[in-house]
Short mmCIF file of N, CA, C and O in Angstrom, two decimals:
data_model
loop_
_atom_site.label_atom_id
_atom_site.label_comp_id
_atom_site.label_asym_id
_atom_site.label_seq_id
_atom_site.Cartn_x
_atom_site.Cartn_y
_atom_site.Cartn_z
N LEU A 1 -7.19 3.86 -19.55
CA LEU A 1 -7.70 4.39 -20.80
C LEU A 1 -8.92 3.60 -21.25
O LEU A 1 -9.91 4.18 -21.67
N HIS A 2 -8.85 2.27 -21.15
CA HIS A 2 -10.00 1.46 -21.55
C HIS A 2 -11.23 1.79 -20.71
O HIS A 2 -12.34 1.87 -21.22
N PHE A 3 -11.01 1.99 -19.41
CA PHE A 3 -12.13 2.33 -18.53
C PHE A 3 -12.75 3.66 -18.96
O PHE A 3 -13.97 3.77 -19.08
N LYS A 4 -11.91 4.64 -19.19
CA LYS A 4 -12.39 5.96 -19.59
C LYS A 4 -13.19 5.89 -20.88
O LYS A 4 -14.17 6.60 -21.06
N GLU A 5 -12.77 5.01 -21.78
CA GLU A 5 -13.45 4.84 -23.07
C GLU A 5 -14.64 3.87 -22.99
O GLU A 5 -15.24 3.54 -23.99
N LYS A 6 -14.92 3.41 -21.77
CA LYS A 6 -16.01 2.47 -21.50
C LYS A 6 -15.84 1.14 -22.24
O LYS A 6 -16.80 0.47 -22.58
N LYS A 7 -14.59 0.75 -22.43
CA LYS A 7 -14.25 -0.56 -22.99
C LYS A 7 -13.93 -1.46 -21.80
O LYS A 7 -12.78 -1.82 -21.55
N PHE A 8 -14.98 -1.78 -21.07
CA PHE A 8 -14.80 -2.46 -19.79
C PHE A 8 -14.19 -3.85 -19.91
O PHE A 8 -13.37 -4.23 -19.08
N ASP A 9 -14.58 -4.60 -20.92
CA ASP A 9 -14.00 -5.94 -21.08
C ASP A 9 -12.49 -5.86 -21.34
O ASP A 9 -11.72 -6.67 -20.80
N ASP A 10 -12.06 -4.88 -22.13
CA ASP A 10 -10.63 -4.70 -22.37
C ASP A 10 -9.92 -4.27 -21.10
O ASP A 10 -8.82 -4.74 -20.80
N ALA A 11 -10.54 -3.37 -20.34
CA ALA A 11 -9.95 -2.91 -19.09
C ALA A 11 -9.82 -4.08 -18.10
O ALA A 11 -8.77 -4.26 -17.49
N ILE A 12 -10.87 -4.87 -17.98
CA ILE A 12 -10.84 -6.02 -17.06
C ILE A 12 -9.73 -6.97 -17.46
O ILE A 12 -8.99 -7.47 -16.61
N SER A 13 -9.59 -7.21 -18.74
CA SER A 13 -8.53 -8.09 -19.23
C SER A 13 -7.15 -7.58 -18.82
O SER A 13 -6.30 -8.36 -18.37
N GLN A 14 -6.93 -6.29 -18.95
CA GLN A 14 -5.65 -5.70 -18.56
C GLN A 14 -5.42 -5.80 -17.05
O GLN A 14 -4.32 -6.13 -16.60
N PHE A 15 -6.46 -5.51 -16.28
CA PHE A 15 -6.32 -5.60 -14.83
C PHE A 15 -6.06 -7.03 -14.37
O PHE A 15 -5.25 -7.28 -13.49
N LYS A 16 -6.73 -7.98 -15.00
CA LYS A 16 -6.51 -9.39 -14.63
C LYS A 16 -5.11 -9.85 -15.02
O LYS A 16 -4.51 -10.67 -14.33
N GLU A 17 -4.58 -9.33 -16.10
CA GLU A 17 -3.20 -9.67 -16.47
C GLU A 17 -2.23 -9.23 -15.37
O GLU A 17 -1.32 -9.96 -15.01
N ILE A 18 -2.45 -8.04 -14.83
CA ILE A 18 -1.61 -7.56 -13.73
C ILE A 18 -1.77 -8.48 -12.51
O ILE A 18 -0.79 -8.86 -11.87
N GLN A 19 -3.02 -8.86 -12.21
CA GLN A 19 -3.28 -9.73 -11.06
C GLN A 19 -2.53 -11.05 -11.21
O GLN A 19 -1.88 -11.51 -10.26
N TYR A 20 -2.64 -11.67 -12.36
CA TYR A 20 -2.05 -13.00 -12.55
C TYR A 20 -0.53 -12.94 -12.71
O TYR A 20 0.18 -13.83 -12.26
N ARG A 21 -0.05 -11.90 -13.33
CA ARG A 21 1.39 -11.81 -13.57
C ARG A 21 2.16 -11.43 -12.31
O ARG A 21 3.26 -11.93 -12.07
N PHE A 22 1.60 -10.55 -11.50
CA PHE A 22 2.35 -10.01 -10.37
C PHE A 22 1.75 -10.32 -9.00
O PHE A 22 2.31 -9.91 -7.99
N GLY A 23 0.63 -11.02 -8.94
CA GLY A 23 -0.08 -11.19 -7.68
C GLY A 23 0.31 -12.40 -6.86
O GLY A 23 -0.56 -13.12 -6.40
N ASP A 24 1.59 -12.62 -6.65
CA ASP A 24 1.96 -13.73 -5.78
C ASP A 24 2.44 -13.21 -4.43
O ASP A 24 2.60 -12.01 -4.22
N ALA A 25 2.69 -14.10 -3.52
CA ALA A 25 3.00 -13.73 -2.14
C ALA A 25 4.37 -13.06 -1.99
O ALA A 25 4.62 -12.42 -0.98
N GLU A 26 5.24 -13.19 -2.97
CA GLU A 26 6.60 -12.67 -2.81
C GLU A 26 6.82 -11.35 -3.53
O GLU A 26 7.96 -10.97 -3.79
N GLU A 27 5.77 -10.65 -3.84
CA GLU A 27 5.91 -9.40 -4.57
C GLU A 27 6.46 -8.28 -3.69
O GLU A 27 6.27 -8.26 -2.48
N ALA A 28 7.13 -7.35 -4.32
CA ALA A 28 7.68 -6.19 -3.62
C ALA A 28 6.53 -5.27 -3.18
O ALA A 28 5.47 -5.27 -3.82
N PRO A 29 6.74 -4.49 -2.14
CA PRO A 29 5.66 -3.61 -1.64
C PRO A 29 5.08 -2.69 -2.71
O PRO A 29 3.86 -2.51 -2.76
N GLU A 30 5.91 -2.11 -3.56
CA GLU A 30 5.39 -1.22 -4.59
C GLU A 30 4.57 -1.97 -5.63
O GLU A 30 3.64 -1.42 -6.22
N VAL A 31 4.87 -3.23 -5.84
CA VAL A 31 4.09 -4.05 -6.77
C VAL A 31 2.74 -4.40 -6.14
O VAL A 31 1.72 -4.40 -6.82
N LYS A 32 2.73 -4.66 -4.84
CA LYS A 32 1.48 -4.97 -4.14
C LYS A 32 0.46 -3.85 -4.32
O LYS A 32 -0.73 -4.12 -4.50
N THR A 33 0.92 -2.62 -4.31
CA THR A 33 0.02 -1.48 -4.49
C THR A 33 -0.66 -1.56 -5.86
O THR A 33 -1.86 -1.34 -5.97
N TRP A 34 0.11 -1.89 -6.88
CA TRP A 34 -0.45 -1.97 -8.23
C TRP A 34 -1.38 -3.16 -8.39
O TRP A 34 -2.40 -3.08 -9.08
N VAL A 35 -1.07 -4.26 -7.76
CA VAL A 35 -1.93 -5.43 -7.85
C VAL A 35 -3.25 -5.17 -7.12
O VAL A 35 -4.33 -5.49 -7.63
N ALA A 36 -3.18 -4.56 -5.95
CA ALA A 36 -4.41 -4.20 -5.22
C ALA A 36 -5.25 -3.25 -6.07
O ALA A 36 -6.48 -3.41 -6.15
N TYR A 37 -4.60 -2.31 -6.71
CA TYR A 37 -5.30 -1.37 -7.59
C TYR A 37 -5.97 -2.11 -8.75
O TYR A 37 -7.10 -1.79 -9.13
N ALA A 38 -5.31 -3.12 -9.27
CA ALA A 38 -5.88 -3.90 -10.37
C ALA A 38 -7.14 -4.64 -9.91
O ALA A 38 -8.12 -4.70 -10.66
N TYR A 39 -7.14 -5.18 -8.71
CA TYR A 39 -8.35 -5.82 -8.18
C TYR A 39 -9.47 -4.79 -8.01
O TYR A 39 -10.62 -5.04 -8.37
N TYR A 40 -9.12 -3.64 -7.46
CA TYR A 40 -10.12 -2.60 -7.24
C TYR A 40 -10.73 -2.13 -8.56
O TYR A 40 -11.95 -2.02 -8.69
N GLU A 41 -9.90 -1.86 -9.53
CA GLU A 41 -10.40 -1.35 -10.80
C GLU A 41 -11.16 -2.40 -11.60
O GLU A 41 -12.14 -2.07 -12.28
N ALA A 42 -10.75 -3.65 -11.51
CA ALA A 42 -11.52 -4.71 -12.18
C ALA A 42 -12.92 -4.79 -11.56
O ALA A 42 -13.92 -4.90 -12.27
N ALA A 43 -12.98 -4.70 -10.24
CA ALA A 43 -14.28 -4.70 -9.56
C ALA A 43 -15.11 -3.50 -9.99
O ALA A 43 -16.31 -3.61 -10.24
N ARG A 44 -14.47 -2.36 -10.09
CA ARG A 44 -15.17 -1.16 -10.49
C ARG A 44 -15.71 -1.27 -11.92
O ARG A 44 -16.81 -0.83 -12.21
N CYS A 45 -14.94 -1.90 -12.80
CA CYS A 45 -15.41 -2.11 -14.18
C CYS A 45 -16.70 -2.93 -14.18
O CYS A 45 -17.64 -2.63 -14.92
N HIS A 46 -16.73 -3.97 -13.37
CA HIS A 46 -17.94 -4.79 -13.28
C HIS A 46 -19.08 -4.00 -12.68
O HIS A 46 -20.22 -4.04 -13.18
N SER A 47 -18.81 -3.28 -11.61
CA SER A 47 -19.90 -2.62 -10.88
C SER A 47 -20.52 -1.46 -11.66
O SER A 47 -21.73 -1.25 -11.56
N VAL A 48 -19.73 -0.72 -12.42
CA VAL A 48 -20.32 0.39 -13.16
C VAL A 48 -21.23 -0.08 -14.29
O VAL A 48 -22.10 0.66 -14.74
N GLN A 49 -21.04 -1.31 -14.71
CA GLN A 49 -21.88 -1.85 -15.77
C GLN A 49 -23.25 -2.30 -15.27
O GLN A 49 -24.18 -2.47 -16.06
N VAL A 50 -23.39 -2.47 -13.98
CA VAL A 50 -24.64 -2.98 -13.40
C VAL A 50 -25.82 -2.08 -13.75
O VAL A 50 -26.90 -2.56 -14.11
N SER A 51 -25.64 -0.78 -13.68
CA SER A 51 -26.77 0.14 -13.89
C SER A 51 -27.32 0.10 -15.31
O SER A 51 -28.49 0.42 -15.52
N THR A 52 -26.51 -0.30 -16.26
CA THR A 52 -26.98 -0.33 -17.65
C THR A 52 -27.17 -1.74 -18.20
O THR A 52 -27.60 -1.90 -19.34
N ALA A 53 -26.87 -2.74 -17.39
CA ALA A 53 -26.97 -4.13 -17.84
C ALA A 53 -28.41 -4.62 -17.84
O ALA A 53 -29.25 -4.11 -17.09
N SER A 54 -28.67 -5.61 -18.66
CA SER A 54 -29.98 -6.25 -18.65
C SER A 54 -30.14 -7.01 -17.33
O SER A 54 -29.16 -7.37 -16.67
N ASP A 55 -31.38 -7.25 -16.95
CA ASP A 55 -31.66 -7.92 -15.67
C ASP A 55 -30.99 -9.28 -15.57
O ASP A 55 -30.58 -9.68 -14.47
N ASP A 56 -30.84 -9.98 -16.67
CA ASP A 56 -30.23 -11.30 -16.62
C ASP A 56 -28.70 -11.24 -16.45
O ASP A 56 -28.09 -12.19 -15.99
N LYS A 57 -28.08 -10.11 -16.79
CA LYS A 57 -26.62 -9.98 -16.67
C LYS A 57 -26.19 -9.34 -15.35
O LYS A 57 -25.05 -9.49 -14.92
N LYS A 58 -27.10 -8.62 -14.71
CA LYS A 58 -26.75 -7.92 -13.48
C LYS A 58 -26.20 -8.84 -12.38
O LYS A 58 -25.19 -8.51 -11.76
N PRO A 59 -26.84 -9.99 -12.12
CA PRO A 59 -26.31 -10.83 -11.03
C PRO A 59 -24.87 -11.27 -11.24
O PRO A 59 -24.08 -11.28 -10.28
N GLU A 60 -24.50 -11.59 -12.46
CA GLU A 60 -23.12 -12.03 -12.72
C GLU A 60 -22.13 -10.87 -12.57
O GLU A 60 -21.04 -11.05 -12.04
N LEU A 61 -22.51 -9.69 -13.01
CA LEU A 61 -21.65 -8.52 -12.85
C LEU A 61 -21.45 -8.20 -11.37
O LEU A 61 -20.32 -7.91 -10.93
N ILE A 62 -22.52 -8.25 -10.60
CA ILE A 62 -22.43 -8.00 -9.15
C ILE A 62 -21.56 -9.05 -8.49
O ILE A 62 -20.67 -8.73 -7.69
N LYS A 63 -21.78 -10.29 -8.83
CA LYS A 63 -21.00 -11.40 -8.25
C LYS A 63 -19.51 -11.22 -8.53
O LYS A 63 -18.68 -11.39 -7.64
N GLU A 64 -19.17 -10.89 -9.76
CA GLU A 64 -17.75 -10.74 -10.11
C GLU A 64 -17.14 -9.52 -9.46
O GLU A 64 -15.99 -9.57 -9.02
N ALA A 65 -17.87 -8.43 -9.37
CA ALA A 65 -17.35 -7.24 -8.68
C ALA A 65 -17.08 -7.56 -7.22
O ALA A 65 -16.01 -7.22 -6.69
N ILE A 66 -18.01 -8.23 -6.57
CA ILE A 66 -17.82 -8.61 -5.17
C ILE A 66 -16.62 -9.53 -5.02
O ILE A 66 -15.81 -9.37 -4.11
N ARG A 67 -16.47 -10.47 -5.93
CA ARG A 67 -15.33 -11.40 -5.87
C ARG A 67 -14.00 -10.64 -5.96
O ARG A 67 -13.06 -10.93 -5.22
N GLN A 68 -13.93 -9.66 -6.85
CA GLN A 68 -12.70 -8.88 -6.98
C GLN A 68 -12.43 -8.06 -5.72
O GLN A 68 -11.29 -8.01 -5.24
N PHE A 69 -13.47 -7.43 -5.17
CA PHE A 69 -13.29 -6.67 -3.93
C PHE A 69 -12.88 -7.60 -2.79
O PHE A 69 -12.01 -7.26 -1.98
N GLU A 70 -13.51 -8.77 -2.69
CA GLU A 70 -13.15 -9.72 -1.63
C GLU A 70 -11.69 -10.15 -1.73
O GLU A 70 -11.01 -10.27 -0.71
N THR A 71 -11.24 -10.39 -2.94
CA THR A 71 -9.84 -10.80 -3.12
C THR A 71 -8.90 -9.69 -2.70
O THR A 71 -7.89 -9.94 -2.03
N LEU A 72 -9.22 -8.46 -3.06
CA LEU A 72 -8.40 -7.33 -2.63
C LEU A 72 -8.33 -7.29 -1.10
O LEU A 72 -7.25 -7.18 -0.52
N LEU A 73 -9.49 -7.42 -0.45
CA LEU A 73 -9.53 -7.36 1.01
C LEU A 73 -8.81 -8.53 1.67
O LEU A 73 -8.20 -8.37 2.73
N GLU A 74 -8.87 -9.69 1.04
CA GLU A 74 -8.19 -10.87 1.58
C GLU A 74 -6.68 -10.77 1.44
O GLU A 74 -5.94 -11.02 2.38
N LYS A 75 -6.23 -10.38 0.26
CA LYS A 75 -4.79 -10.34 -0.02
C LYS A 75 -4.11 -9.07 0.47
O LYS A 75 -2.93 -9.10 0.80
N TYR A 76 -4.84 -7.96 0.46
CA TYR A 76 -4.23 -6.66 0.77
C TYR A 76 -5.09 -5.87 1.76
O TYR A 76 -5.52 -4.75 1.48
N PRO A 77 -5.35 -6.41 2.93
CA PRO A 77 -6.25 -5.75 3.89
C PRO A 77 -5.75 -4.39 4.37
O PRO A 77 -6.55 -3.57 4.80
N GLN A 78 -4.45 -4.14 4.27
CA GLN A 78 -3.89 -2.87 4.73
C GLN A 78 -3.75 -1.84 3.62
O GLN A 78 -3.32 -0.71 3.87
N ASP A 79 -4.13 -2.20 2.39
CA ASP A 79 -4.01 -1.27 1.28
C ASP A 79 -4.94 -0.07 1.49
O ASP A 79 -6.04 -0.23 2.03
N PRO A 80 -4.53 1.11 1.07
CA PRO A 80 -5.39 2.29 1.21
C PRO A 80 -6.75 2.16 0.52
O PRO A 80 -7.71 2.83 0.91
N LEU A 81 -6.86 1.30 -0.49
CA LEU A 81 -8.13 1.11 -1.18
C LEU A 81 -9.07 0.16 -0.43
O LEU A 81 -10.25 0.06 -0.77
N ALA A 82 -8.58 -0.53 0.58
CA ALA A 82 -9.39 -1.53 1.28
C ALA A 82 -10.68 -0.97 1.88
O ALA A 82 -11.74 -1.57 1.70
N PRO A 83 -10.66 0.16 2.56
CA PRO A 83 -11.93 0.68 3.12
C PRO A 83 -12.96 0.99 2.04
O PRO A 83 -14.14 0.68 2.20
N GLU A 84 -12.52 1.59 0.95
CA GLU A 84 -13.45 1.90 -0.14
C GLU A 84 -13.95 0.61 -0.80
O GLU A 84 -15.13 0.52 -1.16
N ALA A 85 -13.07 -0.37 -0.94
CA ALA A 85 -13.49 -1.66 -1.51
C ALA A 85 -14.57 -2.30 -0.63
O ALA A 85 -15.57 -2.81 -1.14
N LYS A 86 -14.38 -2.24 0.67
CA LYS A 86 -15.37 -2.80 1.59
C LYS A 86 -16.70 -2.07 1.47
O LYS A 86 -17.76 -2.70 1.43
N SER A 87 -16.66 -0.77 1.39
CA SER A 87 -17.87 0.02 1.25
C SER A 87 -18.60 -0.30 -0.05
O SER A 87 -19.82 -0.51 -0.07
N GLN A 88 -17.86 -0.36 -1.14
CA GLN A 88 -18.46 -0.67 -2.44
C GLN A 88 -19.04 -2.09 -2.46
O GLN A 88 -20.10 -2.34 -3.04
N MET A 89 -18.34 -3.01 -1.83
CA MET A 89 -18.80 -4.39 -1.77
C MET A 89 -20.13 -4.49 -1.02
O MET A 89 -21.05 -5.20 -1.45
N GLU A 90 -20.26 -3.75 0.06
CA GLU A 90 -21.51 -3.76 0.83
C GLU A 90 -22.67 -3.19 0.01
O GLU A 90 -23.79 -3.70 0.07
N LYS A 91 -22.39 -2.15 -0.75
CA LYS A 91 -23.43 -1.58 -1.62
C LYS A 91 -23.89 -2.61 -2.66
O LYS A 91 -25.08 -2.73 -2.96
N LEU A 92 -22.93 -3.33 -3.22
CA LEU A 92 -23.27 -4.36 -4.21
C LEU A 92 -24.08 -5.49 -3.57
O LEU A 92 -25.00 -6.02 -4.19
N ARG A 93 -23.73 -5.85 -2.36
CA ARG A 93 -24.49 -6.92 -1.68
C ARG A 93 -25.94 -6.50 -1.46
O ARG A 93 -26.83 -7.32 -1.51
N GLN A 94 -26.16 -5.22 -1.22
CA GLN A 94 -27.52 -4.71 -1.06
C GLN A 94 -28.31 -4.85 -2.36
O GLN A 94 -29.52 -5.09 -2.34
N LEU A 95 -27.65 -4.71 -3.49
CA LEU A 95 -28.31 -4.85 -4.78
C LEU A 95 -28.77 -6.28 -5.05
O LEU A 95 -29.73 -6.49 -5.81
N ARG A 96 -28.09 -7.25 -4.46
CA ARG A 96 -28.44 -8.66 -4.68
C ARG A 96 -29.74 -9.03 -4.00
O ARG A 96 -30.34 -10.02 -4.32
N ARG A 97 -30.16 -8.26 -3.05
CA ARG A 97 -31.37 -8.62 -2.27
C ARG A 97 -32.63 -8.27 -2.98
O ARG A 97 -32.82 -7.57 -3.84
#
């Protein structure tokens, strides 16, 4: 809901709460899906802001989006969102150049 309302900081906060509360190595498979989704959506919140951010804020938004995608890929490489996360991460890396 926060994402839809473009309240990205609130959305990121909620997604990070899921990551920190449930993102340990002993989580159940169904929980892993939600944690991976939280990493993906937090990254997406950062990345969608890049197009409207000031030039001085863009690098930090890109960096944080990439960090979230990298964590998803590291912790949940078999998640269905992993290929899309990798693709989005590569697009963001191109923006840094």
